[in-house]
PDB file of C-alpha atoms and ligand atoms in Angstrom:
ATOM      1  CA  MET B 105     -68.813  77.168   1.315  1.00  0.00           C
ATOM      2  CA  GLY B 106     -67.732  73.992  -0.284  1.00  0.00           C
ATOM      3  CA  ARG B 107     -67.787  72.582  -3.786  1.00  0.00           C
ATOM      4  CA  SER B 108     -70.861  70.701  -4.837  1.00  0.00           C
ATOM      5  CA  ILE B 109     -71.724  68.039  -7.425  1.00  0.00           C
ATOM      6  CA  TYR B 110     -75.052  66.853  -8.796  1.00  0.00           C
ATOM      7  CA  TYR B 111     -76.053  63.404  -8.724  1.00  0.00           C
ATOM      8  CA  PHE B 112     -79.106  61.429  -9.989  1.00  0.00           C
ATOM      9  CA  ASN B 113     -81.495  60.267  -7.307  1.00  0.00           C
ATOM     10  CA  PRO B 114     -83.451  57.200  -8.492  1.00  0.00           C
ATOM     11  CA  LYS B 115     -86.183  57.700  -5.883  1.00  0.00           C
ATOM     12  CA  THR B 116     -86.991  61.281  -6.764  1.00  0.00           C
ATOM     13  CA  LEU B 117     -86.096  60.823 -10.362  1.00  0.00           C
ATOM     14  CA  SER B 118     -84.240  64.187 -10.348  1.00  0.00           C
ATOM     15  CA  PHE B 119     -80.745  65.553 -10.175  1.00  0.00           C
ATOM     16  CA  GLU B 120     -79.937  66.574  -6.715  1.00  0.00           C
ATOM     17  CA  LYS B 121     -77.189  68.812  -5.576  1.00  0.00           C
ATOM     18  CA  LYS B 122     -74.770  67.334  -3.011  1.00  0.00           C
ATOM     19  CA  ALA B 123     -72.076  69.051  -1.060  1.00  0.00           C
ATOM     20  CA  PHE B 124     -68.622  67.686  -1.842  1.00  0.00           C
ATOM     21  CA  SER B 125     -66.574  68.031   1.375  1.00  0.00           C
ATOM     22  CA  TRP B 126     -62.734  67.955   1.662  1.00  0.00           C
ATOM     23  CA  LYS B 127     -63.112  64.807   3.661  1.00  0.00           C
ATOM     24  CA  ASP B 128     -64.498  63.158   0.414  1.00  0.00           C
ATOM     25  CA  ILE B 129     -61.644  64.503  -1.577  1.00  0.00           C
ATOM     26  CA  ILE B 130     -59.084  63.157   0.800  1.00  0.00           C
ATOM     27  CA  LYS B 131     -60.767  59.754   1.053  1.00  0.00           C
ATOM     28  CA  ARG B 132     -60.817  59.485  -2.776  1.00  0.00           C
ATOM     29  CA  VAL B 133     -57.235  60.502  -3.101  1.00  0.00           C
ATOM     30  CA  LEU B 134     -56.194  57.993  -0.401  1.00  0.00           C
ATOM     31  CA  TRP B 135     -58.204  55.258  -2.095  1.00  0.00           C
ATOM     32  CA  PHE B 136     -56.554  56.115  -5.338  1.00  0.00           C
ATOM     33  CA  LEU B 137     -53.051  55.990  -3.887  1.00  0.00           C
ATOM     34  CA  ALA B 138     -53.757  52.580  -1.961  1.00  0.00           C
ATOM     35  CA  THR B 139     -55.002  51.007  -5.199  1.00  0.00           C
ATOM     36  CA  ALA B 140     -51.932  52.228  -7.113  1.00  0.00           C
ATOM     37  CA  LEU B 141     -49.633  51.020  -4.398  1.00  0.00           C
ATOM     38  CA  ALA B 142     -51.263  47.593  -4.400  1.00  0.00           C
ATOM     39  CA  PHE B 143     -51.108  47.417  -8.133  1.00  0.00           C
ATOM     40  CA  SER B 144     -47.448  48.440  -8.317  1.00  0.00           C
ATOM     41  CA  VAL B 145     -46.575  45.793  -5.629  1.00  0.00           C
ATOM     42  CA  VAL B 146     -48.165  43.103  -7.908  1.00  0.00           C
ATOM     43  CA  ILE B 147     -46.219  44.436 -10.871  1.00  0.00           C
ATOM     44  CA  VAL B 148     -42.973  44.383  -8.923  1.00  0.00           C
ATOM     45  CA  TRP B 149     -43.595  40.870  -7.634  1.00  0.00           C
ATOM     46  CA  ILE B 150     -44.311  39.634 -11.043  1.00  0.00           C
ATOM     47  CA  SER B 151     -41.170  41.199 -12.432  1.00  0.00           C
ATOM     48  CA  PHE B 152     -39.164  39.900  -9.500  1.00  0.00           C
ATOM     49  CA  TYR B 153     -40.254  36.332  -9.549  1.00  0.00           C
ATOM     50  CA  LEU B 154     -41.503  35.547 -12.982  1.00  0.00           C
ATOM     51  CA  ILE B 155     -39.498  37.667 -15.265  1.00  0.00           C
ATOM     52  CA  ASP B 156     -35.664  37.450 -14.982  1.00  0.00           C
ATOM     53  CA  SER B 157     -33.615  40.423 -15.408  1.00  0.00           C
ATOM     54  CA  PRO B 158     -30.380  39.909 -17.633  1.00  0.00           C
ATOM     55  CA  LYS B 159     -28.210  39.824 -14.474  1.00  0.00           C
ATOM     56  CA  GLU B 160     -30.508  37.312 -12.813  1.00  0.00           C
ATOM     57  CA  LEU B 161     -30.596  35.200 -15.868  1.00  0.00           C
ATOM     58  CA  MET B 162     -26.771  35.232 -15.831  1.00  0.00           C
ATOM     59  CA  LEU B 163     -26.557  34.291 -12.103  1.00  0.00           C
ATOM     60  CA  ARG B 164     -29.072  31.491 -12.725  1.00  0.00           C
ATOM     61  CA  GLN B 165     -27.021  30.069 -15.508  1.00  0.00           C
ATOM     62  CA  GLU B 166     -23.926  30.317 -13.396  1.00  0.00           C
ATOM     63  CA  ASN B 167     -25.650  28.537 -10.564  1.00  0.00           C
ATOM     64  CA  GLU B 168     -26.567  25.702 -12.975  1.00  0.00           C
ATOM     65  CA  GLN B 169     -23.063  25.474 -14.149  1.00  0.00           C
ATOM     66  CA  LEU B 170     -21.760  25.296 -10.582  1.00  0.00           C
ATOM     67  CA  LYS B 171     -24.234  22.452  -9.822  1.00  0.00           C
ATOM     68  CA  GLU B 172     -22.975  20.469 -12.828  1.00  0.00           C
ATOM     69  CA  GLU B 173     -19.426  21.070 -11.837  1.00  0.00           C
ATOM     70  CA  LEU B 174     -20.214  19.849  -8.293  1.00  0.00           C
ATOM     71  CA  SER B 175     -21.883  16.753  -9.812  1.00  0.00           C
ATOM     72  CA  ARG B 176     -18.768  16.198 -11.896  1.00  0.00           C
ATOM     73  CA  LEU B 177     -16.532  16.632  -8.838  1.00  0.00           C
ATOM     74  CA  ASN B 178     -18.573  13.951  -7.072  1.00  0.00           C
ATOM     75  CA  LYS B 179     -18.057  11.532  -9.965  1.00  0.00           C
ATOM     76  CA  ARG B 180     -14.402  12.273 -10.006  1.00  0.00           C
ATOM     77  CA  TYR B 181     -14.156  11.612  -6.342  1.00  0.00           C
ATOM     78  CA  ASP B 182     -15.887   8.256  -6.887  1.00  0.00           C
ATOM     79  CA  GLN B 183     -13.253   7.295  -9.482  1.00  0.00           C
ATOM     80  CA  LEU B 184     -10.477   8.287  -7.079  1.00  0.00           C
ATOM     81  CA  ALA B 185     -12.089   6.030  -4.405  1.00  0.00           C
ATOM     82  CA  THR B 186     -11.998   3.125  -6.911  1.00  0.00           C
ATOM     83  CA  VAL B 187      -8.261   3.685  -7.422  1.00  0.00           C
ATOM     84  CA  ALA B 188      -7.658   3.836  -3.730  1.00  0.00           C
ATOM     85  CA  ILE B 189      -9.583   0.587  -3.220  1.00  0.00           C
ATOM     86  CA  ASP B 190      -7.495  -1.079  -5.864  1.00  0.00           C
ATOM     87  CA  LEU B 191      -4.369   0.106  -4.098  1.00  0.00           C
ATOM     88  CA  GLN B 192      -5.588  -1.371  -0.776  1.00  0.00           C
ATOM     89  CA  LYS B 193      -6.425  -4.720  -2.473  1.00  0.00           C
ATOM     90  CA  ARG B 194      -2.950  -4.920  -3.901  1.00  0.00           C
ATOM     91  CA  ASP B 195      -1.580  -4.083  -0.587  1.00  0.00           C
ATOM     92  CA  ASP B 196      -3.514  -6.922   1.213  1.00  0.00           C
ATOM     93  CA  ASN B 197      -3.477  -9.596  -1.516  1.00  0.00           C
ATOM     94  CA  ILE B 198      -0.038  -9.094  -3.124  1.00  0.00           C
ATOM     95  CA  TYR B 199       2.462  -7.167  -1.051  1.00  0.00           C
ATOM     96  CA  ARG B 200       1.366  -8.560   2.311  1.00  0.00           C
ATOM     97  CA  ALA B 201       0.990 -11.976   0.903  1.00  0.00           C
ATOM     98  CA  ILE B 202       4.610 -11.929  -0.391  1.00  0.00           C
ATOM     99  CA  PHE B 203       5.889 -10.950   3.020  1.00  0.00           C
ATOM    100  CA  GLU B 204       3.646 -13.421   4.812  1.00  0.00           C
ATOM    101  CA  SER B 205       1.856 -10.769   6.745  1.00  0.00           C
ATOM    102  CA  GLU B 206      -1.851 -10.562   7.715  1.00  0.00           C
ATOM    103  CA  PRO B 207      -3.936  -7.929   5.830  1.00  0.00           C
ATOM    104  CA  MET B 208      -4.449  -4.663   7.611  1.00  0.00           C
ATOM    105  CA  PRO B 209      -7.422  -4.926   9.951  1.00  0.00           C
ATOM    106  CA  ILE B 210     -10.606  -3.401   8.602  1.00  0.00           C
ATOM    107  CA  ALA B 211     -11.221  -1.267  11.661  1.00  0.00           C
ATOM    108  CA  VAL B 212      -7.659   0.268  11.229  1.00  0.00           C
ATOM    109  CA  ARG B 213      -8.031   0.701   7.469  1.00  0.00           C
ATOM    110  CA  TYR B 214     -11.499   2.182   7.646  1.00  0.00           C
ATOM    111  CA  PRO B 215     -12.044   3.851  11.111  1.00  0.00           C
ATOM    112  CA  PHE B 216     -15.061   5.755   9.887  1.00  0.00           C
ATOM    113  CA  LEU B 217     -17.083   2.670   8.992  1.00  0.00           C
ATOM    114  CA  GLY B 218     -20.496   2.714  10.649  1.00  0.00           C
ATOM    115  CA  THR B 219     -20.312   6.474  11.344  1.00  0.00           C
ATOM    116  CA  GLN B 220     -20.828   7.580   7.792  1.00  0.00           C
ATOM    117  CA  LYS B 221     -24.160   9.179   6.751  1.00  0.00           C
ATOM    118  CA  THR B 222     -26.105   7.885   3.788  1.00  0.00           C
ATOM    119  CA  ALA B 223     -25.364   9.709   0.586  1.00  0.00           C
ATOM    120  CA  SER B 224     -27.640  12.424  -0.675  1.00  0.00           C
ATOM    121  CA  SER B 225     -30.435  11.055  -2.767  1.00  0.00           C
ATOM    122  CA  ASN B 226     -31.239  14.358  -4.388  1.00  0.00           C
ATOM    123  CA  PRO B 227     -28.283  15.350  -6.737  1.00  0.00           C
ATOM    124  CA  SER B 228     -29.792  18.645  -7.588  1.00  0.00           C
ATOM    125  CA  ASP B 229     -29.517  19.803  -3.967  1.00  0.00           C
ATOM    126  CA  ALA B 230     -26.175  21.634  -4.267  1.00  0.00           C
ATOM    127  CA  SER B 231     -25.445  21.998  -0.544  1.00  0.00           C
ATOM    128  CA  ALA B 232     -26.268  18.317   0.107  1.00  0.00           C
ATOM    129  CA  LEU B 233     -23.899  17.383  -2.711  1.00  0.00           C
ATOM    130  CA  LEU B 234     -21.202  19.599  -1.414  1.00  0.00           C
ATOM    131  CA  GLU B 235     -21.638  18.042   2.070  1.00  0.00           C
ATOM    132  CA  GLU B 236     -21.406  14.566   0.466  1.00  0.00           C
ATOM    133  CA  ILE B 237     -18.113  15.503  -1.281  1.00  0.00           C
ATOM    134  CA  TYR B 238     -16.697  16.876   1.886  1.00  0.00           C
ATOM    135  CA  GLN B 239     -17.491  13.648   3.723  1.00  0.00           C
ATOM    136  CA  LYS B 240     -16.025  11.488   1.019  1.00  0.00           C
ATOM    137  CA  ALA B 241     -12.902  13.617   0.857  1.00  0.00           C
ATOM    138  CA  ASN B 242     -12.479  13.154   4.641  1.00  0.00           C
ATOM    139  CA  ARG B 243     -12.944   9.350   4.420  1.00  0.00           C
ATOM    140  CA  LEU B 244     -10.479   9.167   1.592  1.00  0.00           C
ATOM    141  CA  THR B 245      -7.860  11.226   3.480  1.00  0.00           C
ATOM    142  CA  ILE B 246      -8.275   8.950   6.518  1.00  0.00           C
ATOM    143  CA  SER B 247      -7.993   5.680   4.517  1.00  0.00           C
ATOM    144  CA  MET B 248      -5.052   7.027   2.541  1.00  0.00           C
ATOM    145  CA  ALA B 249      -3.234   7.925   5.888  1.00  0.00           C
ATOM    146  CA  ALA B 250      -3.849   4.287   6.940  1.00  0.00           C
ATOM    147  CA  GLN B 251      -2.578   3.078   3.551  1.00  0.00           C
ATOM    148  CA  SER B 252       0.576   5.159   3.966  1.00  0.00           C
ATOM    149  CA  ARG B 253       1.167   3.500   7.442  1.00  0.00           C
ATOM    150  CA  SER B 254       0.601   0.109   5.821  1.00  0.00           C
ATOM    151  CA  PHE B 255       3.288   0.863   3.257  1.00  0.00           C
ATOM    152  CA  ASP B 256       5.700   1.736   6.132  1.00  0.00           C
ATOM    153  CA  THR B 257       5.065  -1.775   7.516  1.00  0.00           C
ATOM    154  CA  ILE B 258       5.760  -3.377   4.140  1.00  0.00           C
ATOM    155  CA  VAL B 259       8.915  -1.400   3.875  1.00  0.00           C
ATOM    156  CA  SER B 260      10.113  -2.787   7.171  1.00  0.00           C
ATOM    157  CA  LEU B 261       9.024  -6.283   6.049  1.00  0.00           C
ATOM    158  CA  ILE B 262      11.191  -5.931   2.952  1.00  0.00           C
ATOM    159  CA  GLY B 263      14.169  -4.899   5.092  1.00  0.00           C
ATOM    160  CA  LYS B 264      13.707  -8.024   7.314  1.00  0.00           C
ATOM    161  CA  LYS B 265      13.145 -10.314   4.276  1.00  0.00           C
ATOM    162  CA  LYS B 266      16.472  -8.981   2.694  1.00  0.00           C
ATOM    163  CA  GLU B 267      18.264  -9.598   5.880  1.00  0.00           C
ATOM    164  CA  MET B 268      16.824 -13.186   5.888  1.00  0.00           C
ATOM    165  CA  LEU B 269      17.855 -13.828   2.402  1.00  0.00           C
ATOM    166  CA  GLN B 270      21.404 -12.519   3.082  1.00  0.00           C
ATOM    167  CA  SER B 271      21.500 -14.997   5.985  1.00  0.00           C
ATOM    168  CA  ILE B 272      20.663 -18.243   4.078  1.00  0.00           C
ATOM    169  CA  PRO B 273      23.637 -20.024   2.436  1.00  0.00           C
ATOM    170  CA  ALA B 274      23.316 -19.358  -1.299  1.00  0.00           C
ATOM    171  CA  ILE B 275      26.842 -19.512  -2.895  1.00  0.00           C
ATOM    172  CA  ARG B 276      29.690 -22.051  -3.146  1.00  0.00           C
ATOM    173  CA  PRO B 277      32.495 -21.764  -0.565  1.00  0.00           C
ATOM    174  CA  LEU B 278      34.964 -22.387  -3.372  1.00  0.00           C
ATOM    175  CA  PRO B 279      33.526 -20.433  -6.322  1.00  0.00           C
ATOM    176  CA  ASN B 280      35.971 -21.794  -8.944  1.00  0.00           C
ATOM    177  CA  CYS B 281      35.479 -25.430  -8.096  1.00  0.00           C
ATOM    178  CA  TYR B 282      32.649 -27.018  -9.992  1.00  0.00           C
ATOM    179  CA  GLU B 283      33.417 -30.693  -9.170  1.00  0.00           C
ATOM    180  CA  ILE B 284      32.187 -32.178  -5.902  1.00  0.00           C
ATOM    181  CA  SER B 285      34.758 -34.850  -4.879  1.00  0.00           C
ATOM    182  CA  SER B 286      32.408 -36.507  -2.457  1.00  0.00           C
ATOM    183  CA  GLY B 287      28.705 -35.840  -1.936  1.00  0.00           C
ATOM    184  CA  PHE B 288      26.284 -35.835   0.867  1.00  0.00           C
ATOM    185  CA  GLY B 289      24.995 -39.121   2.170  1.00  0.00           C
ATOM    186  CA  TYR B 290      26.426 -42.636   2.672  1.00  0.00           C
ATOM    187  CA  ARG B 291      30.087 -42.729   1.659  1.00  0.00           C
ATOM    188  CA  TYR B 292      33.044 -44.932   2.422  1.00  0.00           C
ATOM    189  CA  HIS B 293      35.220 -43.353   5.196  1.00  0.00           C
ATOM    190  CA  PRO B 294      38.747 -43.098   3.648  1.00  0.00           C
ATOM    191  CA  ILE B 295      40.495 -44.086   6.830  1.00  0.00           C
ATOM    192  CA  LEU B 296      37.973 -46.256   8.656  1.00  0.00           C
ATOM    193  CA  LYS B 297      36.933 -47.929   5.259  1.00  0.00           C
ATOM    194  CA  VAL B 298      33.216 -48.366   6.287  1.00  0.00           C
ATOM    195  CA  LEU B 299      30.065 -47.003   4.733  1.00  0.00           C
ATOM    196  CA  ARG B 300      28.844 -44.154   6.976  1.00  0.00           C
ATOM    197  CA  PRO B 301      26.923 -40.963   6.516  1.00  0.00           C
ATOM    198  CA  HIS B 302      29.012 -38.158   5.114  1.00  0.00           C
ATOM    199  CA  THR B 303      27.517 -35.084   6.717  1.00  0.00           C
ATOM    200  CA  GLY B 304      28.697 -32.565   4.101  1.00  0.00           C
ATOM    201  CA  ILE B 305      30.421 -32.301   0.781  1.00  0.00           C
ATOM    202  CA  ASP B 306      34.090 -32.516  -0.009  1.00  0.00           C
ATOM    203  CA  ILE B 307      35.547 -30.188  -2.699  1.00  0.00           C
ATOM    204  CA  SER B 308      39.171 -30.843  -3.736  1.00  0.00           C
ATOM    205  CA  ALA B 309      41.381 -27.749  -4.019  1.00  0.00           C
ATOM    206  CA  LYS B 310      45.027 -26.766  -3.695  1.00  0.00           C
ATOM    207  CA  LYS B 311      46.201 -25.916  -0.168  1.00  0.00           C
ATOM    208  CA  GLY B 312      45.813 -22.201   0.532  1.00  0.00           C
ATOM    209  CA  THR B 313      42.755 -21.659  -1.895  1.00  0.00           C
ATOM    210  CA  PRO B 314      40.475 -18.950  -0.267  1.00  0.00           C
ATOM    211  CA  VAL B 315      37.361 -20.234   1.291  1.00  0.00           C
ATOM    212  CA  TYR B 316      34.357 -17.889   1.272  1.00  0.00           C
ATOM    213  CA  ALA B 317      31.473 -17.362   3.725  1.00  0.00           C
ATOM    214  CA  THR B 318      28.254 -18.526   1.938  1.00  0.00           C
ATOM    215  CA  ALA B 319      25.880 -16.220   3.856  1.00  0.00           C
ATOM    216  CA  ASP B 320      26.025 -13.278   6.388  1.00  0.00           C
ATOM    217  CA  GLY B 321      26.458 -14.394   9.909  1.00  0.00           C
ATOM    218  CA  VAL B 322      28.654 -14.423  13.094  1.00  0.00           C
ATOM    219  CA  VAL B 323      31.674 -16.789  13.543  1.00  0.00           C
ATOM    220  CA  SER B 324      30.709 -19.341  16.269  1.00  0.00           C
ATOM    221  CA  ARG B 325      32.817 -19.395  19.514  1.00  0.00           C
ATOM    222  CA  GLN B 326      32.102 -23.180  19.691  1.00  0.00           C
ATOM    223  CA  THR B 327      33.658 -25.515  17.161  1.00  0.00           C
ATOM    224  CA  PRO B 328      33.219 -29.305  17.014  1.00  0.00           C
ATOM    225  CA  GLY B 329      36.250 -31.375  17.733  1.00  0.00           C
ATOM    226  CA  GLY B 330      37.084 -34.795  16.357  1.00  0.00           C
ATOM    227  CA  GLY B 331      38.416 -35.182  12.747  1.00  0.00           C
ATOM    228  CA  TYR B 332      37.459 -31.704  11.471  1.00  0.00           C
ATOM    229  CA  GLY B 333      40.885 -30.241  12.067  1.00  0.00           C
ATOM    230  CA  ASN B 334      40.991 -26.475  11.727  1.00  0.00           C
ATOM    231  CA  VAL B 335      37.177 -25.695  11.495  1.00  0.00           C
ATOM    232  CA  ILE B 336      35.009 -22.612  11.313  1.00  0.00           C
ATOM    233  CA  VAL B 337      31.249 -22.702  12.147  1.00  0.00           C
ATOM    234  CA  ILE B 338      29.160 -19.641  11.130  1.00  0.00           C
ATOM    235  CA  ASN B 339      25.855 -18.882  12.853  1.00  0.00           C
ATOM    236  CA  HIS B 340      23.580 -17.216  10.316  1.00  0.00           C
ATOM    237  CA  GLY B 341      20.417 -16.879  12.284  1.00  0.00           C
ATOM    238  CA  TYR B 342      17.001 -18.073  10.960  1.00  0.00           C
ATOM    239  CA  SER B 343      18.188 -21.462  12.367  1.00  0.00           C
ATOM    240  CA  TYR B 344      21.057 -21.796   9.721  1.00  0.00           C
ATOM    241  CA  GLN B 345      24.683 -22.726  10.261  1.00  0.00           C
ATOM    242  CA  THR B 346      27.547 -23.530   7.987  1.00  0.00           C
ATOM    243  CA  LEU B 347      30.710 -25.413   8.724  1.00  0.00           C
ATOM    244  CA  TYR B 348      34.070 -25.332   6.921  1.00  0.00           C
ATOM    245  CA  ALA B 349      36.587 -28.071   7.855  1.00  0.00           C
ATOM    246  CA  HIS B 350      40.251 -29.086   7.375  1.00  0.00           C
ATOM    247  CA  LEU B 351      41.343 -25.507   6.846  1.00  0.00           C
ATOM    248  CA  SER B 352      45.048 -24.788   6.610  1.00  0.00           C
ATOM    249  CA  LYS B 353      44.506 -21.362   8.142  1.00  0.00           C
ATOM    250  CA  LYS B 354      41.602 -19.286   9.506  1.00  0.00           C
ATOM    251  CA  ALA B 355      41.074 -15.640   8.446  1.00  0.00           C
ATOM    252  CA  VAL B 356      38.420 -14.684  11.065  1.00  0.00           C
ATOM    253  CA  LYS B 357      38.105 -14.830  14.799  1.00  0.00           C
ATOM    254  CA  PRO B 358      35.284 -16.323  16.954  1.00  0.00           C
ATOM    255  CA  GLY B 359      32.486 -13.748  17.426  1.00  0.00           C
ATOM    256  CA  GLU B 360      33.432 -11.879  14.326  1.00  0.00           C
ATOM    257  CA  ARG B 361      30.581 -10.826  12.012  1.00  0.00           C
ATOM    258  CA  VAL B 362      31.101 -11.951   8.350  1.00  0.00           C
ATOM    259  CA  THR B 363      29.267 -11.150   5.203  1.00  0.00           C
ATOM    260  CA  ARG B 364      28.604 -13.387   2.196  1.00  0.00           C
ATOM    261  CA  GLY B 365      31.573 -13.701  -0.065  1.00  0.00           C
ATOM    262  CA  GLN B 366      34.075 -12.698   2.632  1.00  0.00           C
ATOM    263  CA  VAL B 367      37.290 -14.865   2.831  1.00  0.00           C
ATOM    264  CA  ILE B 368      37.075 -16.749   6.179  1.00  0.00           C
ATOM    265  CA  GLY B 369      39.999 -19.177   5.733  1.00  0.00           C
ATOM    266  CA  TYR B 370      42.207 -21.235   3.390  1.00  0.00           C
ATOM    267  CA  VAL B 371      41.895 -24.756   2.250  1.00  0.00           C
ATOM    268  CA  GLY B 372      44.102 -27.303   4.011  1.00  0.00           C
ATOM    269  CA  ASN B 373      44.475 -30.972   5.030  1.00  0.00           C
ATOM    270  CA  THR B 374      44.112 -30.709   8.800  1.00  0.00           C
ATOM    271  CA  GLY B 375      42.290 -33.286  10.963  1.00  0.00           C
ATOM    272  CA  LEU B 376      41.070 -36.677   9.593  1.00  0.00           C
ATOM    273  CA  SER B 377      41.615 -35.947   5.939  1.00  0.00           C
ATOM    274  CA  THR B 378      43.363 -37.796   3.069  1.00  0.00           C
ATOM    275  CA  GLY B 379      44.167 -34.899   0.860  1.00  0.00           C
ATOM    276  CA  SER B 380      43.888 -31.125   0.550  1.00  0.00           C
ATOM    277  CA  HIS B 381      40.091 -30.313   0.405  1.00  0.00           C
ATOM    278  CA  LEU B 382      37.322 -28.364   1.904  1.00  0.00           C
ATOM    279  CA  HIS B 383      34.655 -30.248   3.882  1.00  0.00           C
ATOM    280  CA  TYR B 384      31.495 -28.036   3.855  1.00  0.00           C
ATOM    281  CA  GLU B 385      28.271 -28.553   5.779  1.00  0.00           C
ATOM    282  CA  VAL B 386      25.004 -26.731   6.004  1.00  0.00           C
ATOM    283  CA  ILE B 387      23.075 -27.195   9.193  1.00  0.00           C
ATOM    284  CA  LYS B 388      19.311 -26.270   9.422  1.00  0.00           C
ATOM    285  CA  ASP B 389      17.629 -26.532  12.855  1.00  0.00           C
ATOM    286  CA  GLY B 390      20.674 -28.629  14.008  1.00  0.00           C
ATOM    287  CA  VAL B 391      20.234 -31.153  11.187  1.00  0.00           C
ATOM    288  CA  ARG B 392      22.849 -31.641   8.480  1.00  0.00           C
ATOM    289  CA  VAL B 393      21.299 -31.066   5.046  1.00  0.00           C
ATOM    290  CA  ASN B 394      22.705 -31.441   1.524  1.00  0.00           C
ATOM    291  CA  PRO B 395      24.685 -28.268   0.863  1.00  0.00           C
ATOM    292  CA  VAL B 396      24.286 -28.738  -2.863  1.00  0.00           C
ATOM    293  CA  HIS B 397      20.749 -27.460  -2.572  1.00  0.00           C
ATOM    294  CA  PHE B 398      22.139 -24.172  -1.281  1.00  0.00           C
ATOM    295  CA  PHE B 399      24.181 -23.303  -4.327  1.00  0.00           C
ATOM    296  CA  PHE B 400      21.583 -21.294  -6.211  1.00  0.00           C
ATOM    297  CA  GLN B 401      22.858 -17.716  -6.375  1.00  0.00           C
ATOM    298  CA  ASP B 402      26.134 -18.054  -8.328  1.00  0.00           C
ATOM    299  CA  ILE B 403      25.596 -20.959 -10.679  1.00  0.00           C
ATOM    300  CA  THR B 404      23.720 -21.703 -13.894  1.00  0.00           C
ATOM    301  CA  PRO B 405      21.171 -24.510 -14.086  1.00  0.00           C
ATOM    302  CA  GLU B 406      23.729 -26.538 -16.174  1.00  0.00           C
ATOM    303  CA  GLU B 407      26.452 -25.975 -13.550  1.00  0.00           C
ATOM    304  CA  TYR B 408      23.973 -26.967 -10.850  1.00  0.00           C
ATOM    305  CA  GLU B 409      23.230 -30.211 -12.684  1.00  0.00           C
ATOM    306  CA  ALA B 410      26.914 -31.019 -13.005  1.00  0.00           C
ATOM    307  CA  ILE B 411      27.507 -30.520  -9.396  1.00  0.00           C
ATOM    308  CA  LEU B 412      24.482 -32.458  -8.372  1.00  0.00           C
ATOM    309  CA  LYS B 413      25.576 -35.359 -10.526  1.00  0.00           C
ATOM    310  CA  SER B 414      29.121 -35.370  -9.222  1.00  0.00           C
ATOM    311  CA  SER B 415      27.749 -35.189  -5.690  1.00  0.00           C
ATOM    312  CA  GLN B 416      25.584 -38.255  -6.177  1.00  0.00           C
ATOM    313  CA  ARG B 417      28.507 -40.728  -6.840  1.00  0.00           C
ATOM    314  CA  VAL B 418      28.748 -43.133  -4.007  1.00  0.00           C
ATOM    315  CA  ASN B 419      32.589 -43.060  -3.652  1.00  0.00           C
ATOM    316  CA  GLN B 420      35.111 -42.721  -0.925  1.00  0.00           C
ATOM    317  CA  ALA B 421      34.844 -39.418   1.043  1.00  0.00           C
ATOM    318  CA  LEU B 422      37.914 -37.360   1.668  1.00  0.00           C
ATOM    319  CA  SER B 423      36.348 -36.983   5.092  1.00  0.00           C
TER     320      SER B 423
HETATM  321 ZN1   ZN S 761      33.882 -34.593   4.061  1.00  0.00          ZN
END
């Protein structure tokens, strides 16, 4: 025997007794459980997705902060890139211009050009932003490595320029004599008594006064004959030569390397000469030029003017 319940039958208009089987009970219990489960799933979903727990709230705030940090980092990177570009411009337009060198080729400076992806258009997308920063950092590293190599080139150019400046005549061969006895250009020859080109300058000085090399170079193995007497020619490279004539004594040998300011000989009166003096020549590309224009390192503008004036008098050369 099972339990029974009464229910109202609208057709007979009477309460009728109905058997209440175990199957019904189980069915109802299961139905109740299923409904409860479904309801609780809905509640859990709502609490999960719509209502933040304090921990979730914290994580969400942290995430927002990180995104902001990332965005700031991206801006800082852009500033850094601006500084780098300024450095490259200085390199090309100033440093390389000074040393007469071509700017670094663009393909060498920016090897990644044409391969870069377009920047993320959605700044709120953290992973895209991170990717963008990584890419930019890579590019900066590559172009800074190229910049570093460019500076190496400039350093070597500076070294060469220094060598060149050391090799161009720049001081007076007799530092304590400010008077040019006879200048460059047409002068009366003291012995031949005719007006003819004087290929250097004459500086009167006592016999034995030290004569200095006016730039770095190597003492030539070939010396011109004729009236020069005891003569030293120095090959400076960069198509410059200097000549020191009428010396009483030489202090250097042919083939010897000399530096600017080194004593190479002593003033004398040898060869075609009418008195103790130094005849000094500067030769550029095989052509004699006015040596007065190569006294710029050891004199003041006033001294230079005095020397220039005394060198312009058309008088008789000491030869
Ligand atoms: Zn002379």
